[in-house]
Coordinates of C-alpha atoms in Angstrom, one line a residue:
M1 CA 78.9 29.2 43.0
M2 CA 80.9 27.3 40.3
T3 CA 81.1 24.2 42.7
A4 CA 77.2 24.0 43.4
T5 CA 76.5 24.3 39.6
A6 CA 79.1 21.8 38.1
P7 CA 77.2 18.3 39.1
H8 CA 74.0 19.9 37.5
T9 CA 76.0 20.9 34.2
K10 CA 77.6 17.4 34.0
T11 CA 74.2 15.8 34.7
N12 CA 72.9 17.8 31.7
Y13 CA 75.8 16.8 29.6
F14 CA 75.1 13.2 30.3
L15 CA 71.5 13.3 30.0
G16 CA 72.1 15.2 26.5
F17 CA 74.4 12.4 25.5
C18 CA 71.7 9.6 26.3
R19 CA 69.1 11.7 24.5
I20 CA 71.4 12.3 21.2
F21 CA 72.7 8.6 21.1
T22 CA 69.4 7.0 21.8
G23 CA 67.5 9.3 19.4
L24 CA 69.6 8.9 16.6
L25 CA 69.7 4.9 17.1
F26 CA 66.0 5.0 16.9
I27 CA 66.0 7.1 13.9
F28 CA 68.4 5.0 12.3
S29 CA 66.7 1.7 13.2
G30 CA 63.3 3.0 12.0
F31 CA 64.8 4.4 8.7
I32 CA 66.6 1.2 7.9
K33 CA 63.4 -0.9 8.4
A34 CA 61.1 1.7 6.8
N35 CA 63.5 1.2 3.7
D36 CA 62.0 -2.5 3.7
P37 CA 58.9 -2.8 5.7
T38 CA 58.1 -5.9 3.7
G39 CA 61.2 -7.8 4.8
F40 CA 60.3 -6.6 8.5
G41 CA 57.1 -8.1 8.1
Y42 CA 58.2 -11.3 7.2
K43 CA 60.2 -11.1 10.4
L44 CA 57.0 -10.3 12.5
Q45 CA 55.5 -13.2 10.7
E46 CA 58.2 -15.4 12.4
Y47 CA 57.4 -13.8 15.9
F48 CA 53.6 -14.3 15.2
E49 CA 54.2 -18.1 14.5
V50 CA 56.2 -18.3 17.7
F51 CA 53.4 -17.0 19.9
H52 CA 50.6 -18.7 18.0
L53 CA 49.5 -15.4 16.3
S54 CA 49.6 -16.6 12.7
A55 CA 46.0 -14.8 12.0
M56 CA 48.0 -11.5 12.2
N57 CA 50.3 -12.4 9.4
E58 CA 48.2 -10.7 6.8
Y59 CA 48.7 -7.5 8.8
A60 CA 52.3 -7.9 9.3
T61 CA 53.6 -5.3 6.6
A62 CA 51.0 -2.7 7.9
I63 CA 52.2 -3.2 11.4
A64 CA 55.7 -2.9 10.3
V65 CA 55.1 0.5 8.7
L66 CA 53.5 1.6 11.7
V67 CA 56.4 0.3 14.1
C68 CA 59.2 1.8 11.9
G69 CA 57.2 5.1 11.7
F70 CA 56.7 5.2 15.4
E71 CA 60.6 4.4 16.1
I72 CA 61.6 7.3 14.0
L73 CA 58.9 9.8 15.4
L74 CA 60.2 8.8 19.0
G75 CA 63.8 9.5 18.0
V76 CA 63.0 13.0 16.4
L77 CA 60.8 14.1 19.4
L78 CA 63.6 13.1 21.7
L79 CA 66.2 15.0 19.9
L80 CA 63.8 17.9 20.0
G81 CA 62.7 17.6 23.4
V82 CA 58.9 17.6 22.5
Y83 CA 56.5 16.0 24.7
A84 CA 59.4 14.7 26.8
N85 CA 57.1 12.9 29.3
T86 CA 55.1 11.1 26.6
V87 CA 58.3 10.2 24.5
A88 CA 60.0 8.9 27.8
W89 CA 57.0 6.5 28.5
G90 CA 56.9 5.4 24.7
L91 CA 60.7 4.7 24.7
L92 CA 60.6 2.8 27.8
L93 CA 57.5 0.6 26.9
L94 CA 59.0 -0.2 23.4
I95 CA 62.6 -0.8 24.5
L96 CA 61.1 -3.2 27.3
F97 CA 59.1 -5.1 24.6
F98 CA 61.9 -5.4 22.2
T99 CA 64.4 -6.6 25.1
F100 CA 61.7 -9.4 25.9
L101 CA 61.4 -10.4 22.1
T102 CA 65.4 -10.5 21.6
F103 CA 65.8 -12.4 24.9
Y104 CA 63.0 -14.7 24.1
S105 CA 64.7 -15.3 20.6
A106 CA 68.2 -15.8 21.9
F107 CA 67.3 -18.2 24.9
F108 CA 64.9 -20.4 23.1
E109 CA 66.5 -20.0 19.6
V110 CA 63.3 -19.4 17.9
V111 CA 64.2 -16.5 15.6
T112 CA 67.6 -16.5 14.0
S113 CA 67.7 -12.8 13.4
C114 CA 65.7 -10.0 15.2
G115 CA 65.6 -7.7 11.8
C116 CA 66.5 -4.8 14.2
F117 CA 68.5 -3.0 11.5
G118 CA 66.6 -4.9 8.5
D119 CA 69.1 -6.7 6.2
A120 CA 71.6 -3.8 6.3
I121 CA 73.1 -4.8 9.4
P122 CA 72.1 -8.4 10.3
L123 CA 72.4 -9.3 14.1
T124 CA 72.3 -12.7 16.0
P125 CA 69.8 -12.8 18.8
W126 CA 72.2 -12.4 21.5
Q127 CA 73.7 -9.5 19.7
S128 CA 70.3 -8.0 19.4
F129 CA 69.5 -8.7 23.3
S130 CA 73.1 -7.0 24.4
K131 CA 72.1 -4.1 22.1
D132 CA 68.8 -3.7 23.8
L133 CA 70.4 -3.8 27.3
V134 CA 72.4 -0.8 26.4
L135 CA 69.3 1.1 25.1
L136 CA 67.4 0.0 28.3
A137 CA 70.1 1.5 30.4
L138 CA 70.1 4.7 28.5
I139 CA 66.4 5.1 28.3
L140 CA 66.0 4.4 32.0
I141 CA 68.2 7.7 32.6
I142 CA 66.2 9.4 30.3
F143 CA 63.0 8.4 31.8
F144 CA 64.1 9.1 35.4
R145 CA 65.3 12.6 34.3
R146 CA 62.6 13.3 31.9
K147 CA 61.5 16.4 33.7
Q148 CA 64.7 17.9 33.1
I149 CA 64.3 17.8 29.2
R150 CA 63.5 21.3 27.7
S151 CA 61.8 21.4 24.2
L152 CA 64.0 23.2 21.4
I153 CA 60.5 24.1 19.7
K154 CA 58.4 26.7 21.5
G155 CA 54.6 27.0 21.2
S156 CA 52.1 24.1 21.3
G157 CA 51.4 25.0 17.6
N158 CA 55.0 24.7 16.4
Q159 CA 55.3 21.4 18.5
F160 CA 52.2 19.7 16.9
A161 CA 53.3 20.7 13.5
A162 CA 56.7 19.1 14.1
I163 CA 55.0 16.0 15.2
L164 CA 52.8 15.8 12.2
I165 CA 55.6 16.7 9.6
T166 CA 57.8 13.9 11.2
A167 CA 54.8 11.4 11.3
I168 CA 53.8 12.0 7.5
I169 CA 57.7 11.6 6.3
S170 CA 58.3 8.5 8.6
L171 CA 55.2 6.6 7.6
G172 CA 55.3 8.0 3.8
I173 CA 58.9 6.3 3.5
G174 CA 57.3 3.2 4.6
I175 CA 54.1 3.3 2.4
Y176 CA 56.4 4.2 -0.7
T177 CA 58.9 1.4 -0.2
V178 CA 55.9 -1.1 0.3
N179 CA 54.7 0.0 -3.2
Y180 CA 57.8 0.9 -5.2
L181 CA 60.6 -1.6 -3.6
P182 CA 63.1 -0.4 -1.2
I183 CA 65.1 2.9 -2.1
I184 CA 68.5 1.4 -1.0
D185 CA 68.5 -2.5 -1.7
F186 CA 70.7 -4.6 0.8
L187 CA 69.5 -8.1 -0.5
P188 CA 71.8 -10.3 -2.7
Y189 CA 69.2 -9.9 -5.7
K190 CA 69.9 -6.1 -6.2
V191 CA 70.6 -4.5 -9.4
G192 CA 74.4 -5.0 -10.6
N193 CA 75.0 -8.3 -8.6
N194 CA 76.2 -11.3 -10.3
L195 CA 73.7 -14.2 -8.9
P196 CA 76.0 -17.2 -9.8
A197 CA 79.0 -15.7 -8.0
L198 CA 76.7 -15.3 -4.9
M199 CA 76.0 -19.0 -4.8
V200 CA 79.4 -20.4 -4.3
L201 CA 81.9 -20.0 -1.7
P202 CA 84.7 -17.7 -2.7
E203 CA 88.2 -18.4 -3.0
G204 CA 90.0 -18.3 0.4
K205 CA 86.9 -18.3 2.4
Q206 CA 86.0 -21.3 4.8
A207 CA 82.4 -22.8 5.1
D208 CA 80.9 -23.6 8.5
V209 CA 82.7 -26.4 10.3
F210 CA 80.5 -28.8 12.2
E211 CA 81.3 -32.0 14.2
Q212 CA 79.0 -34.8 14.3
L213 CA 78.1 -35.9 18.0
Y214 CA 77.4 -39.8 18.7
T215 CA 75.6 -41.0 21.6
M216 CA 77.0 -44.4 22.8
K217 CA 75.6 -46.8 24.9
N218 CA 77.3 -49.6 26.7
K219 CA 75.5 -53.0 26.2
K220 CA 76.8 -54.9 29.4
T221 CA 76.5 -51.7 32.1
G222 CA 73.8 -49.5 30.4
A223 CA 76.0 -46.4 30.5
T224 CA 76.0 -43.9 28.0
K225 CA 78.6 -41.2 26.6
Q226 CA 78.6 -38.6 24.0
V227 CA 81.6 -38.8 21.5
N228 CA 82.6 -36.6 18.6
D229 CA 83.3 -38.0 15.1
K230 CA 86.9 -37.3 15.7
V231 CA 87.1 -39.6 18.9
Y232 CA 84.9 -42.1 17.3
M233 CA 87.2 -42.7 14.4
A234 CA 90.5 -42.1 16.4
D235 CA 89.5 -44.7 19.1
K236 CA 88.0 -47.0 16.4
L237 CA 84.8 -47.4 18.5
W238 CA 83.1 -49.1 15.9
E239 CA 85.3 -52.1 16.7
D240 CA 84.4 -52.4 20.3
E241 CA 81.4 -54.6 20.2
S242 CA 80.5 -53.6 24.0
W243 CA 79.3 -50.2 22.6
E244 CA 76.6 -49.3 20.1
I245 CA 75.1 -46.1 18.8
I246 CA 71.8 -45.1 20.0
G247 CA 69.6 -42.7 18.1
E248 CA 70.7 -40.6 15.2
P249 CA 73.9 -38.5 15.2
E250 CA 73.5 -34.7 16.2
S251 CA 75.3 -32.1 13.8
R252 CA 76.9 -29.1 16.0
L253 CA 78.3 -25.9 14.6
I254 CA 82.0 -25.5 15.9
Q255 CA 83.2 -22.8 14.0
K256 CA 81.4 -20.3 12.1
G257 CA 82.3 -19.6 8.5
Y258 CA 81.5 -17.4 5.5
D259 CA 77.7 -17.0 4.9
I260 CA 77.1 -17.6 1.1
P261 CA 74.5 -14.6 0.2
I262 CA 72.3 -17.1 -1.9
P263 CA 72.6 -20.5 -0.3
D264 CA 69.0 -21.9 -1.1
L265 CA 68.1 -21.0 -4.7
L266 CA 66.8 -24.2 -6.5
I267 CA 64.8 -23.5 -9.6
T268 CA 62.8 -26.6 -10.9
D269 CA 60.3 -27.6 -13.4
A270 CA 57.1 -29.3 -12.7
D271 CA 58.8 -32.6 -12.5
G272 CA 61.6 -31.7 -10.2
A273 CA 64.3 -31.4 -12.7
D274 CA 67.1 -28.8 -11.8
H275 CA 67.1 -25.6 -14.1
T276 CA 68.9 -23.2 -11.8
Q277 CA 72.1 -22.7 -13.7
E278 CA 70.5 -22.8 -16.9
I279 CA 68.2 -20.0 -15.9
I280 CA 70.6 -17.6 -13.9
S281 CA 73.4 -18.1 -16.3
N282 CA 71.7 -17.6 -19.5
P283 CA 74.1 -15.3 -21.5
Y284 CA 71.0 -13.7 -22.9
Y285 CA 68.3 -11.7 -21.5
N286 CA 66.0 -13.4 -19.1
M287 CA 62.9 -11.8 -17.7
I288 CA 62.2 -13.4 -14.3
I289 CA 58.6 -12.7 -13.1
V290 CA 58.4 -13.6 -9.4
A291 CA 55.0 -14.4 -8.2
K292 CA 55.8 -16.2 -4.8
D293 CA 52.1 -17.0 -4.2
L294 CA 49.9 -17.0 -7.1
S295 CA 46.6 -17.1 -4.6
S296 CA 47.6 -13.6 -3.2
A297 CA 49.3 -12.2 -6.4
N298 CA 47.9 -9.1 -8.0
I299 CA 46.4 -10.7 -11.2
D300 CA 45.9 -7.4 -13.0
A301 CA 49.6 -6.4 -12.6
L302 CA 50.6 -10.0 -13.5
Q303 CA 48.5 -9.5 -16.9
K304 CA 50.1 -6.1 -17.6
I305 CA 53.4 -7.8 -17.1
N306 CA 52.4 -10.7 -19.5
Q307 CA 51.3 -8.1 -22.1
T308 CA 54.4 -6.3 -21.9
A309 CA 56.4 -9.4 -22.1
M310 CA 54.5 -10.7 -25.3
Q311 CA 55.3 -7.3 -27.1
L312 CA 58.9 -7.4 -26.1
T313 CA 59.4 -11.1 -27.4
K314 CA 58.0 -10.0 -30.9
D315 CA 60.7 -7.5 -31.1
Y316 CA 63.5 -9.3 -29.3
N317 CA 63.9 -13.0 -30.4
G318 CA 66.6 -13.7 -27.8
L319 CA 64.5 -12.6 -24.7
R320 CA 63.3 -15.7 -22.5
I321 CA 60.3 -15.2 -20.2
V322 CA 60.3 -17.1 -17.0
L323 CA 57.5 -17.2 -14.4
L324 CA 58.9 -18.2 -10.9
T325 CA 56.6 -19.3 -8.1
A326 CA 56.2 -21.4 -4.9
S327 CA 52.9 -22.4 -5.8
A328 CA 51.7 -25.8 -6.5
S329 CA 52.1 -26.6 -10.2
K330 CA 48.5 -27.4 -10.7
D331 CA 47.6 -23.9 -9.7
A332 CA 50.3 -22.4 -11.8
Q333 CA 49.3 -24.3 -14.9
Y334 CA 45.6 -23.3 -14.1
L335 CA 46.4 -19.6 -14.1
S336 CA 48.8 -19.9 -17.0
D337 CA 46.1 -21.4 -19.1
K338 CA 43.5 -19.0 -17.8
M339 CA 45.6 -16.0 -18.6
Q340 CA 47.4 -17.3 -21.6
L341 CA 50.9 -16.5 -20.2
I342 CA 53.7 -16.4 -22.4
A343 CA 56.1 -17.4 -19.7
E344 CA 57.9 -20.6 -19.1
I345 CA 56.8 -21.8 -15.5
Y346 CA 59.5 -23.0 -13.0
Y347 CA 59.2 -23.4 -9.2
A348 CA 61.5 -22.4 -6.3
D349 CA 61.0 -22.3 -2.5
L350 CA 59.2 -19.3 -0.9
I351 CA 62.3 -17.9 1.1
P352 CA 64.5 -17.1 -1.8
L353 CA 61.5 -15.7 -3.7
K354 CA 60.8 -13.4 -0.9
S355 CA 64.4 -12.1 -1.2
M356 CA 64.4 -11.7 -5.0
V357 CA 62.0 -8.9 -5.0
R358 CA 59.6 -7.3 -2.4
A359 CA 56.4 -7.6 -4.8
N360 CA 53.9 -10.2 -5.7
P361 CA 54.5 -10.1 -8.7
G362 CA 57.9 -8.3 -9.3
V363 CA 60.4 -8.7 -12.3
L364 CA 63.9 -9.3 -12.6
L365 CA 65.9 -8.8 -15.8
L366 CA 68.9 -10.9 -16.0
K367 CA 71.6 -11.3 -18.4
G368 CA 74.7 -13.7 -17.9
G369 CA 73.6 -13.9 -14.4
N370 CA 73.9 -10.2 -13.7
V371 CA 70.7 -8.3 -12.4
M372 CA 70.2 -5.8 -15.0
G373 CA 66.6 -4.3 -13.9
K374 CA 64.4 -5.1 -10.9
W375 CA 60.8 -3.7 -10.6
H376 CA 57.8 -3.8 -8.4
Y377 CA 54.6 -4.3 -10.4
N378 CA 53.6 -0.7 -9.5
N379 CA 56.7 0.7 -11.4
F380 CA 57.2 -2.0 -13.9
P381 CA 58.1 0.0 -17.4
E382 CA 56.5 0.2 -20.6
A383 CA 57.9 -2.4 -23.4
K384 CA 59.6 0.6 -25.2
T385 CA 61.6 1.9 -22.0
I386 CA 62.9 -1.8 -21.4
E387 CA 64.0 -1.9 -25.1
D388 CA 65.6 1.5 -25.2
H389 CA 67.4 1.0 -21.7
F390 CA 68.3 -2.7 -22.1
L391 CA 67.3 -4.8 -25.0
S392 CA 68.4 -2.5 -28.0
K393 CA 71.9 -2.2 -26.8
D394 CA 72.4 -6.0 -27.2
K395 CA 71.2 -6.1 -30.8

């Protein structure tokens, strides 16, 4: 009797392991992305561009919220054993889709990071593809043994209630963070960080190491060869008149170094003059209003922020108000004149502005390069709150 039941017991244990591991990973992945669906939406836009689906860009955030919620729901239902057949099919179709995307990204080098775990755990495309292959193997086991899964919740009414509660919570997290910023901020512009320190290579760290590749052509035979810069210099190929360089040198990464958290922030005025350090290293308070795209910004929210800023400057002379945007200078100046904005207008690339604050507009409060406060326009505080918590302590 024991010999006959042992294989079945081992099978159940193995199936249980696959369910627990896969379920927890789906829940973790879904929660991490639901913490910042706007950022995941930016990643989806990269895929839309690759597959010529740019018309879907405006729906990217909504799709991100749904995908995150679906991942969490599948993970929870897998652990509970509810609707095992439907869940197994959902997991299989989802992992096949993800595996295709990560392979495509890695092989064709079109998207540098899949966003599987958001900004919390950045993965390269090949790492993401390897992870998906492991998940695919586990999900195939679950799929082919799905009839052995037994629900931990009895009764169709209770099972439906579990699905409804899980769906509300998982979608609710995504909807909340879209409207009030991530609950946990994994971005370099989070409260407490010193921005100037994150823009330079720390002492003891090594930057990426590249080599230059030259394509050389023999003038007599027409033969070509490719040499790196070390060989080119060591063999003094520039002195050999029988060889000439054709085309432009190619730069190739040969050793990955330390990734500077903020490598691309450049703040300029309308004339292109650099004001980056002047603004982010200001020893006094700076209120940075980030409106990455003025054409799609919430104008009512921008007006409210402007009114609060005007009130603050009356009581605190040292406060500098800056509007940072990636829009054209003529558009920014037109809006400033129309709304009588108090802010000085400066410009930056769209990519760092997306990382600064997941809102359009959003607000950062800086002092001496440190991020003191960070707000979505939906939870931007009243002037008195900012004075009591920040400015009054500096008087």
